[in-house]
Short mmCIF file of C-alpha atoms in Angstrom, two decimals:
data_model
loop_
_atom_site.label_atom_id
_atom_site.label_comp_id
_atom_site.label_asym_id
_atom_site.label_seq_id
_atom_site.Cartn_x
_atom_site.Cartn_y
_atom_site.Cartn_z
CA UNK A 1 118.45 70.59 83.27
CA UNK A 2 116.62 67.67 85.33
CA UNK A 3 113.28 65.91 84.73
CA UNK A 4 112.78 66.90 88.24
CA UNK A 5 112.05 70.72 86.97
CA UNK A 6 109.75 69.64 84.33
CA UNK A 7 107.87 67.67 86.92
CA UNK A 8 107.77 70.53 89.68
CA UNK A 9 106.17 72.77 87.10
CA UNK A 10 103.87 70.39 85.86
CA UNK A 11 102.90 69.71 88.83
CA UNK A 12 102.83 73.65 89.75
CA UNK A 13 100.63 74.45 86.81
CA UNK A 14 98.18 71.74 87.49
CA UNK A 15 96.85 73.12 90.90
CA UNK A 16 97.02 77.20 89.54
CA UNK A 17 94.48 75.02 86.73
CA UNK A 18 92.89 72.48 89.17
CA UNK A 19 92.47 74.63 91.94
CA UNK A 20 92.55 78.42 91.06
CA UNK A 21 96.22 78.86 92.49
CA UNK A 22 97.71 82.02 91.94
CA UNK A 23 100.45 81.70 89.81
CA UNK A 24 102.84 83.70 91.89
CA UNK A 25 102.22 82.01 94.98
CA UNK A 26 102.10 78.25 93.70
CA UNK A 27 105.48 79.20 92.09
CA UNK A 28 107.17 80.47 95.15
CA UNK A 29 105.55 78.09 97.51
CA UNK A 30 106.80 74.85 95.38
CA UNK A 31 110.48 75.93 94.72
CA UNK A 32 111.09 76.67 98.38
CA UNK A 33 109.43 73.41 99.58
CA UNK A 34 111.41 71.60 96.39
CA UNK A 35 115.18 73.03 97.15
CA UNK A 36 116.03 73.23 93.01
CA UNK A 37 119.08 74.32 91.79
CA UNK A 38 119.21 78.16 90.71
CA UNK A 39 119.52 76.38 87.20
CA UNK A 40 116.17 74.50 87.67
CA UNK A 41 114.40 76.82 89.25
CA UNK A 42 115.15 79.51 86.77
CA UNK A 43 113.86 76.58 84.35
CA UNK A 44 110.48 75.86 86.59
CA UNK A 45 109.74 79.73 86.39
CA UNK A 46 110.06 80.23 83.09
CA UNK A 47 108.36 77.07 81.86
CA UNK A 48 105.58 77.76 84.48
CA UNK A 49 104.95 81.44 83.21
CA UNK A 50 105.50 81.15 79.68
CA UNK A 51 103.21 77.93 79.32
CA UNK A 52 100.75 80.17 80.86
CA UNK A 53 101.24 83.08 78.97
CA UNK A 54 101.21 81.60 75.95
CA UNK A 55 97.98 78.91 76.83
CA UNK A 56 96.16 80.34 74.25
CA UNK A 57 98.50 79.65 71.22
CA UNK A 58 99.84 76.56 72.31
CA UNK A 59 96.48 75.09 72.56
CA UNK A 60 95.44 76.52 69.05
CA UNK A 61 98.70 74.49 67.70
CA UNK A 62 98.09 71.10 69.58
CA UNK A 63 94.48 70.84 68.75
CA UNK A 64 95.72 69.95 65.36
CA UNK A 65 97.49 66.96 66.86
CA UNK A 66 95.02 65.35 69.49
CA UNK A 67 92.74 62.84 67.58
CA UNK A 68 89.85 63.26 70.14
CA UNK A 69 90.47 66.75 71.11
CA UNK A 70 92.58 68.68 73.61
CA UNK A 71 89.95 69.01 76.27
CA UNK A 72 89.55 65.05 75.95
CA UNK A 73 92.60 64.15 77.67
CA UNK A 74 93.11 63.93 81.59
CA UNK A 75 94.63 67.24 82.75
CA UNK A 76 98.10 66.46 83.80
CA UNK A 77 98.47 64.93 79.91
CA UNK A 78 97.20 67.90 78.33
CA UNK A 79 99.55 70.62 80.87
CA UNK A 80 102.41 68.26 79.56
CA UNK A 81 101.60 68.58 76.71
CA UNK A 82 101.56 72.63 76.39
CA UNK A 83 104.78 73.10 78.56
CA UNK A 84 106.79 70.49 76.34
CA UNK A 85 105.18 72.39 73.23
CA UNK A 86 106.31 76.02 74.87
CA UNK A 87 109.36 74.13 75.40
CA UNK A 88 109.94 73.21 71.81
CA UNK A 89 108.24 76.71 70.28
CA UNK A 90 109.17 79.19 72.25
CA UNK A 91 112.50 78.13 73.76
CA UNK A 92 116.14 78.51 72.04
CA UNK A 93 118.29 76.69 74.53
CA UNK A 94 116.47 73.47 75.06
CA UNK A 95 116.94 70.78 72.47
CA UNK A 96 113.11 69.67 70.77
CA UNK A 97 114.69 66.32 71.34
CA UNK A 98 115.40 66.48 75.46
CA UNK A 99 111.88 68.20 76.36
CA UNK A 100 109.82 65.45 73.92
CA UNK A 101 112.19 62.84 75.77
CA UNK A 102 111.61 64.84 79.54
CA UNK A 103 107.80 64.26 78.75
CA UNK A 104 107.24 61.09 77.87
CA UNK A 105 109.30 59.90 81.38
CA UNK A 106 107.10 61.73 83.11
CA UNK A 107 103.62 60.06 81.36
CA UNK A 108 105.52 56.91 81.65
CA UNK A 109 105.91 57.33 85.43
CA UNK A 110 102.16 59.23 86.06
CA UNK A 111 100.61 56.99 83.71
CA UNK A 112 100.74 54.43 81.50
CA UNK A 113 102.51 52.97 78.51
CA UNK A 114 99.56 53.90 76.36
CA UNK A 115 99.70 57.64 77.72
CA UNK A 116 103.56 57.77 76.93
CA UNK A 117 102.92 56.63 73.57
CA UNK A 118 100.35 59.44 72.58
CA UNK A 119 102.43 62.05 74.17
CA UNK A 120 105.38 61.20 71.87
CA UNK A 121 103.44 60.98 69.11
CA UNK A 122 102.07 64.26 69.54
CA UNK A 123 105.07 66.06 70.11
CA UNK A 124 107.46 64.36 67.27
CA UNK A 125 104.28 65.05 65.29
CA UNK A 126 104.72 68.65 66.55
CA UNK A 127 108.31 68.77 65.41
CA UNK A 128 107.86 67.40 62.06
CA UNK A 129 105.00 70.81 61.80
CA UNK A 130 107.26 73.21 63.13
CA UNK A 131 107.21 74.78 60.33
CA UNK A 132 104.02 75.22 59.30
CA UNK A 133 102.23 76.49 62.69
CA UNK A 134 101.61 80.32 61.69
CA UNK A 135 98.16 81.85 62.66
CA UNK A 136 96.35 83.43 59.27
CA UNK A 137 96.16 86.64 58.87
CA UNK A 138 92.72 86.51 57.48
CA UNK A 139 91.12 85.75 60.67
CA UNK A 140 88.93 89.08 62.26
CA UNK A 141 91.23 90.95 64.38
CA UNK A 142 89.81 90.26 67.67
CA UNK A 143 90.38 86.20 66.77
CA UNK A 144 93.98 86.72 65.18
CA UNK A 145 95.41 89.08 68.00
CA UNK A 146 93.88 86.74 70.53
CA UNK A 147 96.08 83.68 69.02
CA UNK A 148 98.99 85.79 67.92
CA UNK A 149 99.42 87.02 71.58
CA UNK A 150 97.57 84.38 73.61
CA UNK A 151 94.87 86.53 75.59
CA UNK A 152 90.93 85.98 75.88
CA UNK A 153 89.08 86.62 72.68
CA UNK A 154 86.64 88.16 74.93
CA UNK A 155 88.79 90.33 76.57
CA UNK A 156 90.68 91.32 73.12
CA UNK A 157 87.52 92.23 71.43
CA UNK A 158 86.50 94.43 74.84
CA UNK A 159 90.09 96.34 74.55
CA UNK A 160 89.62 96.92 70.76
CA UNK A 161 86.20 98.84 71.57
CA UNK A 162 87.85 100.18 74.32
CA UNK A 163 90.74 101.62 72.37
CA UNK A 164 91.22 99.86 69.40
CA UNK A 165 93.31 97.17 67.41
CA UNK A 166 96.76 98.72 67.55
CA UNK A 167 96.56 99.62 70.87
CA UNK A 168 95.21 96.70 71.64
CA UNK A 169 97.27 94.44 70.00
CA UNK A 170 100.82 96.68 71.60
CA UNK A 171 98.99 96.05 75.14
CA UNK A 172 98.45 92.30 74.47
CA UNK A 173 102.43 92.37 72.98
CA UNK A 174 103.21 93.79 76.21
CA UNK A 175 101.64 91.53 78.69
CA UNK A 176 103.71 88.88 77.87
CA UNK A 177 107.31 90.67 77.98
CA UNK A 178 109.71 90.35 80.90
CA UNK A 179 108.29 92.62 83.41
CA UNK A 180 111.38 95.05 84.77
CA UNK A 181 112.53 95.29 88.20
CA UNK A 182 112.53 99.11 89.57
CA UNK A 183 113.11 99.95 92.83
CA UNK A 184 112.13 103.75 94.91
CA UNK A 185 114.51 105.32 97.01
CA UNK A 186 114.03 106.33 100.34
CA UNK A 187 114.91 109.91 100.26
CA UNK A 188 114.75 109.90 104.15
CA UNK A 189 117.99 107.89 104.22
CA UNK A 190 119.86 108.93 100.95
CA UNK A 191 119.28 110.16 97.10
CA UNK A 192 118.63 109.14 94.10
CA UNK A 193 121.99 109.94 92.62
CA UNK A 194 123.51 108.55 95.41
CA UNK A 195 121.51 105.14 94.97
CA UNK A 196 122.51 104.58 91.67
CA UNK A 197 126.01 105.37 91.66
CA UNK A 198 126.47 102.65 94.34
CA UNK A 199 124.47 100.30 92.11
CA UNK A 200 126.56 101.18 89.04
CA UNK A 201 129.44 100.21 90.71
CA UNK A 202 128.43 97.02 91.89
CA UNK A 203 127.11 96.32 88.16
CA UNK A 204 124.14 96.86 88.09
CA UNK A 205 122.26 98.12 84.86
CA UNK A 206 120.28 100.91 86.77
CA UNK A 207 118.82 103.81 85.38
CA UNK A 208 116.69 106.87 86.48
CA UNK A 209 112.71 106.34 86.31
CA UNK A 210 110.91 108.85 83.65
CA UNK A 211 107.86 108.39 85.91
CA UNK A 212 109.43 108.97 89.32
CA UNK A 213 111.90 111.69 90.49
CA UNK A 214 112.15 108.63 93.42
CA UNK A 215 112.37 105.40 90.91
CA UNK A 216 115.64 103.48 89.32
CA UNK A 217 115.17 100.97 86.61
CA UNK A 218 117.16 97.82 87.06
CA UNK A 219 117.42 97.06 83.11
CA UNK A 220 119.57 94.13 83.92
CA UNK A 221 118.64 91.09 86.42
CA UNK A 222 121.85 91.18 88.44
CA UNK A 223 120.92 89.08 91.33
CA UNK A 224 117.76 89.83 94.02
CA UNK A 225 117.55 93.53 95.19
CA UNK A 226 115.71 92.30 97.83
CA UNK A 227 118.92 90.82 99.51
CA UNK A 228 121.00 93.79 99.19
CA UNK A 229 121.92 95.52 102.05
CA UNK A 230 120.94 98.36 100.66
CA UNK A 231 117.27 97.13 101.01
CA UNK A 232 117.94 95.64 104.27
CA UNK A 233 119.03 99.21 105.61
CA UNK A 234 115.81 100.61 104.02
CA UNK A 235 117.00 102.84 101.02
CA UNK A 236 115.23 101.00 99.02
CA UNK A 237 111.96 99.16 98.38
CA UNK A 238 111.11 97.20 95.45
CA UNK A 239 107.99 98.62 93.69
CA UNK A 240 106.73 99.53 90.24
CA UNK A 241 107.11 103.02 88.21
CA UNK A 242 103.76 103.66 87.83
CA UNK A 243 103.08 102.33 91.66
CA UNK A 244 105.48 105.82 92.44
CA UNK A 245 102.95 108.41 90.84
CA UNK A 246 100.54 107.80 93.31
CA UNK A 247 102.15 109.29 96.22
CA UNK A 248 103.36 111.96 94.03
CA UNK A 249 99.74 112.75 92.65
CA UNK A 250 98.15 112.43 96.42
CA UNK A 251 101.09 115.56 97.48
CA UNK A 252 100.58 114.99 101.06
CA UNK A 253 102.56 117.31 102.78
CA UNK A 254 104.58 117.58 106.39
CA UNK A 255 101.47 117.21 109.18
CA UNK A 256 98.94 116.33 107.35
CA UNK A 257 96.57 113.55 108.39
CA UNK A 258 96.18 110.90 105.92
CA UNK A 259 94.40 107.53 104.89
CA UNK A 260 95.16 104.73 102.88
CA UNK A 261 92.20 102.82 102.62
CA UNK A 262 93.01 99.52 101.06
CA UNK A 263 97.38 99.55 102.06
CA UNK A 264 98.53 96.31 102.09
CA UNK A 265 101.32 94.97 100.94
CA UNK A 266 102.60 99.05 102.16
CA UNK A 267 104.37 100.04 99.00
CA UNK A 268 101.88 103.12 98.58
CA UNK A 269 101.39 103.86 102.39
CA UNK A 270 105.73 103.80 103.33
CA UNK A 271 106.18 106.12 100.12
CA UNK A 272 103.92 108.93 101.04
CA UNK A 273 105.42 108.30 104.65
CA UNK A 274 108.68 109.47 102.66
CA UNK A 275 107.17 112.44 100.53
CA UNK A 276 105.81 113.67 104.01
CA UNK A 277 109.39 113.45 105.65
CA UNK A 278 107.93 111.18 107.84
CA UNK A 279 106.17 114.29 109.76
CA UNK A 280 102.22 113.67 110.18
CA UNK A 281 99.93 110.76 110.44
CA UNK A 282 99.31 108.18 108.65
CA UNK A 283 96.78 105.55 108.55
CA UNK A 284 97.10 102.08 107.09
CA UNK A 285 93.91 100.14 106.56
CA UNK A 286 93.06 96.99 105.28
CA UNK A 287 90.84 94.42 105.20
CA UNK A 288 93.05 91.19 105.49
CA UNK A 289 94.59 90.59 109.02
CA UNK A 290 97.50 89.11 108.24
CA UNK A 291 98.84 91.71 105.51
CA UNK A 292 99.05 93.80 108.81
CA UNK A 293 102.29 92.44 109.98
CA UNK A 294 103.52 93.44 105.87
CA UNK A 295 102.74 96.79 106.15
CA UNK A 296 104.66 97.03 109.64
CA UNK A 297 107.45 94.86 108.38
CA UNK A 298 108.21 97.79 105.74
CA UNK A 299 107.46 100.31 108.10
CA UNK A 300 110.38 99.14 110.27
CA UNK A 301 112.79 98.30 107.20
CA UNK A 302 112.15 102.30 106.43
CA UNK A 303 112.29 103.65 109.91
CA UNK A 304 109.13 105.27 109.54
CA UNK A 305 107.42 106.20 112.72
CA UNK A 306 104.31 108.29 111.19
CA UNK A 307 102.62 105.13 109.72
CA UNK A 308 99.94 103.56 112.29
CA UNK A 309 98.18 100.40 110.63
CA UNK A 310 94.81 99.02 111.60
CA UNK A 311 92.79 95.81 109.94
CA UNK A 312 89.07 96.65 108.76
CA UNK A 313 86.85 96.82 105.37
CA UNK A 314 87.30 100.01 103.79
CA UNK A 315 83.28 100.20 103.10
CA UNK A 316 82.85 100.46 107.29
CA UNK A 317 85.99 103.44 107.45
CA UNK A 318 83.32 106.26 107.65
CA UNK A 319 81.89 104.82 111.07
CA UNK A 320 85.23 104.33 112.28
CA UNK A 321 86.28 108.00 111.86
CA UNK A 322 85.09 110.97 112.36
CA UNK A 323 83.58 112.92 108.84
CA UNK A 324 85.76 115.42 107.59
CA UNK A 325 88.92 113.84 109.36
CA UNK A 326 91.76 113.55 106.62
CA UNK A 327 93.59 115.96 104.55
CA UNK A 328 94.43 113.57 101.97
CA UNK A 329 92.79 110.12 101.19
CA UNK A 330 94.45 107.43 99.16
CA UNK A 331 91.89 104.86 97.83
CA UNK A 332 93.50 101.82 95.80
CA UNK A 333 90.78 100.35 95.05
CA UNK A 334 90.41 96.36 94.41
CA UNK A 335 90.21 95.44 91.19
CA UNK A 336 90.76 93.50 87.88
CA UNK A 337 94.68 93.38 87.84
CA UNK A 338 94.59 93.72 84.12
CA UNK A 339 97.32 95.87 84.19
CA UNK A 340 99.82 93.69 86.10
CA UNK A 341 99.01 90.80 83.32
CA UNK A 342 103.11 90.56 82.60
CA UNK A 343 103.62 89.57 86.78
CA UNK A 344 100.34 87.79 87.01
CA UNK A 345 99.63 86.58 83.93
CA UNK A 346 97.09 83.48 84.95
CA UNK A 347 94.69 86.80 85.60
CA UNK A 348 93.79 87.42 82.05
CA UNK A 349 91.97 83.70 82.02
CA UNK A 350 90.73 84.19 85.67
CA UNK A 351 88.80 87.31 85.06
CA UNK A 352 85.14 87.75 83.21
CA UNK A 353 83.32 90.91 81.95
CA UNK A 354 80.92 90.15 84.49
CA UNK A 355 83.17 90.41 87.73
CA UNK A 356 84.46 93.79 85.80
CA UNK A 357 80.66 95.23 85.91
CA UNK A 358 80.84 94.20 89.63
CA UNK A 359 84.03 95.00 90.65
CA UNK A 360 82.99 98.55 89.38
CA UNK A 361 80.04 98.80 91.55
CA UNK A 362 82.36 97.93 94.50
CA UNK A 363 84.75 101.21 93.53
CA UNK A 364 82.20 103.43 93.93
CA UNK A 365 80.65 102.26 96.70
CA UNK A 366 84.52 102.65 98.39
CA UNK A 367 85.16 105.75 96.77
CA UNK A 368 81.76 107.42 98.25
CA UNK A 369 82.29 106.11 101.26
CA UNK A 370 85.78 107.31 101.61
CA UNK A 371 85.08 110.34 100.26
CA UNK A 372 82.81 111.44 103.71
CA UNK A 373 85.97 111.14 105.20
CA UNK A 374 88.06 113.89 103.68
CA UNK A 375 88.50 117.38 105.26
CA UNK A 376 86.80 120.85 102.80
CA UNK A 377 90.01 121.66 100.30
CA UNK A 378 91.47 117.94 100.80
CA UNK A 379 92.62 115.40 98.26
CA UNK A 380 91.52 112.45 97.17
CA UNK A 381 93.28 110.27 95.14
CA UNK A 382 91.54 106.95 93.19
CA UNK A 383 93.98 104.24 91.81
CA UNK A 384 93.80 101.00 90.42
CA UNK A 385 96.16 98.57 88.29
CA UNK A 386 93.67 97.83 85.47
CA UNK A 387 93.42 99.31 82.34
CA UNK A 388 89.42 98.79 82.04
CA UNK A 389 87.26 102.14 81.44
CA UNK A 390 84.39 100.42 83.41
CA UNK A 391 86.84 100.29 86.85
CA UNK A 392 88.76 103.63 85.69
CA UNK A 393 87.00 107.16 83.89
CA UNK A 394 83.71 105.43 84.59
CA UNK A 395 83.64 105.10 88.18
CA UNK A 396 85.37 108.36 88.28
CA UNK A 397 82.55 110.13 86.35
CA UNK A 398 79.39 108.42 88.12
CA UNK A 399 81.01 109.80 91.17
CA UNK A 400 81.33 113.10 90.15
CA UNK A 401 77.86 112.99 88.60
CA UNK A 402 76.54 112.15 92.03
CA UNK A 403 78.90 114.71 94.28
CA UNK A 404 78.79 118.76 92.84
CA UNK A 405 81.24 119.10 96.45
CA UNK A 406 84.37 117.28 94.35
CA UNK A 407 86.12 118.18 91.49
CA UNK A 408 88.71 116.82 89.18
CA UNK A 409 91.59 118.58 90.11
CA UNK A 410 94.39 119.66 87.73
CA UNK A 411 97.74 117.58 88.01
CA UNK A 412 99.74 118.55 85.55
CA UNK A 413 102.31 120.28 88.01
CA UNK A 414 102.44 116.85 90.04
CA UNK A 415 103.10 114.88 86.80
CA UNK A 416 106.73 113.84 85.10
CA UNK A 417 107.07 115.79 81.51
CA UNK A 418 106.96 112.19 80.91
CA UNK A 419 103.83 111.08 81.67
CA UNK A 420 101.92 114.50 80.16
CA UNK A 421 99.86 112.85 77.12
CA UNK A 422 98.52 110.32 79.49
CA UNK A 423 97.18 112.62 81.53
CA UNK A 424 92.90 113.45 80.95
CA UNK A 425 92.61 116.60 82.53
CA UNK A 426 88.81 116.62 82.83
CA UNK A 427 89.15 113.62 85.32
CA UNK A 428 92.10 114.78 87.06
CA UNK A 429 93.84 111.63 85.60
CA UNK A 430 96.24 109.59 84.45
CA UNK A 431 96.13 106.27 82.76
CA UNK A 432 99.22 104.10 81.63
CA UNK A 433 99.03 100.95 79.36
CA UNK A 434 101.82 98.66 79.72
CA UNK A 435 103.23 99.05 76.68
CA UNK A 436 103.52 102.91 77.22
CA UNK A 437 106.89 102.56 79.11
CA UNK A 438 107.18 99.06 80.08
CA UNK A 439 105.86 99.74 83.43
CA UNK A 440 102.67 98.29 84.84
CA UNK A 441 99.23 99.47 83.63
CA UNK A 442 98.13 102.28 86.03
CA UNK A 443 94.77 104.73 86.72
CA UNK A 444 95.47 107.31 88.72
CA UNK A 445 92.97 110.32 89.20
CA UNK A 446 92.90 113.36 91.60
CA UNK A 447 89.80 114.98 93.14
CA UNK A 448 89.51 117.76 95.27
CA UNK A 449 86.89 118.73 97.62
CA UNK A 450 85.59 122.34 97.71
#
C-alpha cells in the first residue's frame, strides 16, 4: 500500500472539511482523476469513510495528545492526524508502524521538519496508549453513545427523546456498518428466481429481499453489479430494500396516470414503471436539470416507454397540471438523509436541528401542494430517507389536521409479513431504522383521498 493513497485521501477529506464536499462525490471524483490501483483505492475508500465515521472518537482520543489542542493545528495536520489514528485503531491489516511512518512523509513533504516531528510524536505517543483509550461508562448516555459510536451529541440526545437509548444507541451501531449492496429485478424482462440462480452460479452471495418480492441481497461484494451484463440488459438496477416498498405501497396499477414529484436519480419512478407493466403514464419531475438525462438514462437501460420526464420545482406542479389529474402521486420529499448515514456518513456532522425544523416546513408545503393534484379515490404516497419524527409522523399529521378530504389508508395488504411491526396504521405508515434489517432508514406513509 503506497503513500500515494494516504495522500489522495488526505487530500480527499480536506475539501469534504474545507469546502462542504460530499463525501461520495469527492471520493469518486479523486480516484478516477488519480488512476489508483484497485489495492489503493480500496485503501483511499476505506480510510476516507472510516476517518469520517469515526471523527468523533478519534478526536476524543487525540485531544489527549495535542499540547495546544486539536483545533489548534492547521487542518491538513489535524486530518492526518485522525486517518493515521483510524489507521492504527480501527484497522487489522496495516502495521501501527507503516501508517505512523506514511504520515510523517507526508508532513515532511506539506510542511516542515517541525510539523513532522509533532506528528510522530503524537502518534508513537498514541501507540504507547493503545491500551488505555476506552470511553467511561459513567459518562450520561447521550455523551457516552455519542463517543462510543462517533455521532453528534446533539443529534444522539434528539434520537434518545425520540425513541430512546437502546434504540438509539443500535441506530448509531448501525450507521457505521458496511452498507449492503441489493439490487431489484426488472420483472418486465425476467424473475426473481431466475435472477438469482444466474447470480448463484457466477458466485455471487445473493439472497431474496424480506422487504421486496422484487429485491436480492448481494451479502458478498463480488465485483460491481453495475458492470454486469445483466444490468447493462436492464434486469437489474441497483437500489436499496427499503427504496422497493415505495412502489409497492403507491400500487399503481396498468393505465393509471401517475406523478413522481421529486424523481431523480429514477430508482422510484423506473420501478413503478415495472409494477405498472409499463402500461400508463408516468411523470418524472424534478427540480435539477441535469438529473434529467439520469432518469432517461435508466429509462432506456429498462426499456420503459411509459416514463415521460420533465425539469421543474415540485412547489409550482399544481399550476403546471390540471387539479385532480393523477391517480397516484409519489412525493419523496427532500430531506435530512439521516437514514442513509452508513452511504453518506459526512451527513450526520452536516445537518442541524434547525435545518430539520425547516426542512419540515418544506414537506408540507410539497405535500399540500401535491396533494391538489390527485384524482377523488387516488393515492398518495409520502417518503423520505430520514428517521426524524419532525420530517416523518409529524408532517404527516399537520397535514391531515389541515385536509378532512385525505385519510391514512390501511397498508397492511401492500406490506411484506416482514415489515408488519413497523407499520403505524393510524398514519398509513411505515418507518424502518437501519438497524431493523440492515437496510437504509425509510418513512413511507399512504393517504387516500375520499
Amino acid at each position: 500500500m503506497s503513500g500515494r493513497a494516504r495522500s489522495t485521501a488526505l487530500d480527499i477529506l480536506l475539501k469534504i472539511e474545507r469546502d462542504q464536499a460530499y463525501s461520495n462525490l469527492e471520493l469518486n471524483q479523486a480516484l478516477k482523476a488519480g488512476k489508483l490501483n484497485q489495492q489503493d483505492a480500496a485503501l483511499v475508500t476505506e480510510i476516507v469513510y472510516g476517518t469520517i465515521q469515526r471523527q468523533n472518537t478519534i478526536d476524543y482520543y487525540l485531544s489527549r495528545f495535542v499540547a495546544r489542542g486539536l483545533d489548534k493545528v492547521e487542518p491538513w495536520v489535524r486530518i492526518l492526524l485522525r486517518l493515521s489514528f483510524y489507521q492504527i485503531y480501527y484497522l487489522d491489516r496495516i502495521p501501527p508502524h507503516a501508517a505512523v511512518n506514511e504520515a510523517v512523509n507526508i508532513a515532511k513533504k506539506r510542511g516542515h521538519k517541525g510539523i513532522a516531528g509533532m506528528v510522530n510524536g503524537v502518534l508513537r505517543s498514541v501507540l504507547r496508549s493503545l491500551h488505555t483509550l476506552q470511553i467511561p461508562d459513567s459518562l450520561p448516555p447521550a455523551k457516552r453513545i455519542s463517543l462510543v459510536h462517533s455521532h453528534p451529541e446533539w443529534l444522539v440526545q434528539r434520537w434518545i427523546e425520540q425513541y430512546g437509548a437502546e434504540e438509539t444507541e443500535a441506530m448509531c451501531e448501525a450507521n457505521n456498518q458496511p452498507a449492503p449492496i441489493s439490487v431489484r429485478v426488472n420483472r418486465l424482462k425476467t424473475d426473481r428466481d431466475a435472477m438469482l440462480a444466474a447470480l448463484r452460479e457466477h458466485g455471487f452471495d445473493a439472497r431474496p429481499s424480506l422487504l421486496s418480492e422484487d429485491g436480492i441481497v448481494l451479502a458478498g461484494r463480488r465485483g460491481n453489479i453495475a458492470h454486469t451484463d445483466w444490468y447493462e440488459q436492464g434486469l437489474l438496477t441497483i437500489q436499496d430494500e427499503s427504496s422497493m416498498v415505495v412502489a409497492r405501497m403507491l400500487d399503481a396499477q396498468p393505465g393509471m396516470r401517475v406523478l413522481d414529484c421529486c424523481a431523480a436519480p429514477g430508482g422510484k419512478t423506473t420501478h413503478i414503471a415495472e409494477t405498472m407493466g409499463d402500461e400508463g403514464e408516468i411523470w418524472a419531475n424534478d427540480i435539477h436539470e441535469h438529473k434529467q438525462a439520469l432518469i432517461e438514462a435508466q429509462v432506456r437501460r429498462l426499456g420503459l416507454s411509459s416514463v415521460r420526464t420533465r425539469v421543474g420545482d415540485a412547489a409550482n406542479l399544481a399550476e403546471e397540471f390540471p387539479a385532480e389529474h393523477f391517480d397516484r402521486i409519489l412525493l419523496d420529499a427532500p430531506c435530512s438523509g439521516l437514514g442513509v448515514i452508513r452511504r453518506k456518513p459526512d451527513i450526520k456532522w452536516r445537518k442541524s436541528s434547525e435545518e430539520i425544523a425547516e426542512l419540515a416546513n418544506l414537506q408540507l408545503h410539497l405535500l399540500i401542494q401535491a396533494a391538489k393534484l390527485l384524482k377523488r379515490g387516488g393515492i398518495l404516497v409520502y417518503s423520505t430517507c430520514t428517521v426524524d419524527p419532525a420530517e416523518n409522523e409529524q408532517v404527516i399529521r399537520r397535514f391531515l389536521a389541515d385536509h378532512p378530504e385525505f385519510t391514512a389508508d390501511e397498508q397492511a395488504d401492500l406490506l411484506p409479513p416482514a415489515l408488519s411491526p413497523n407499520a403505524e396504521h393510524q398514519l398509513g405508515a411505515v418507518r424502518i431504522l437501519p438497524h431493523h434489517y440492515g437496510s437504509d432508514g425509510f418513512f413511507i406513509a399512504r393517504l387516500r383521498r375520499a
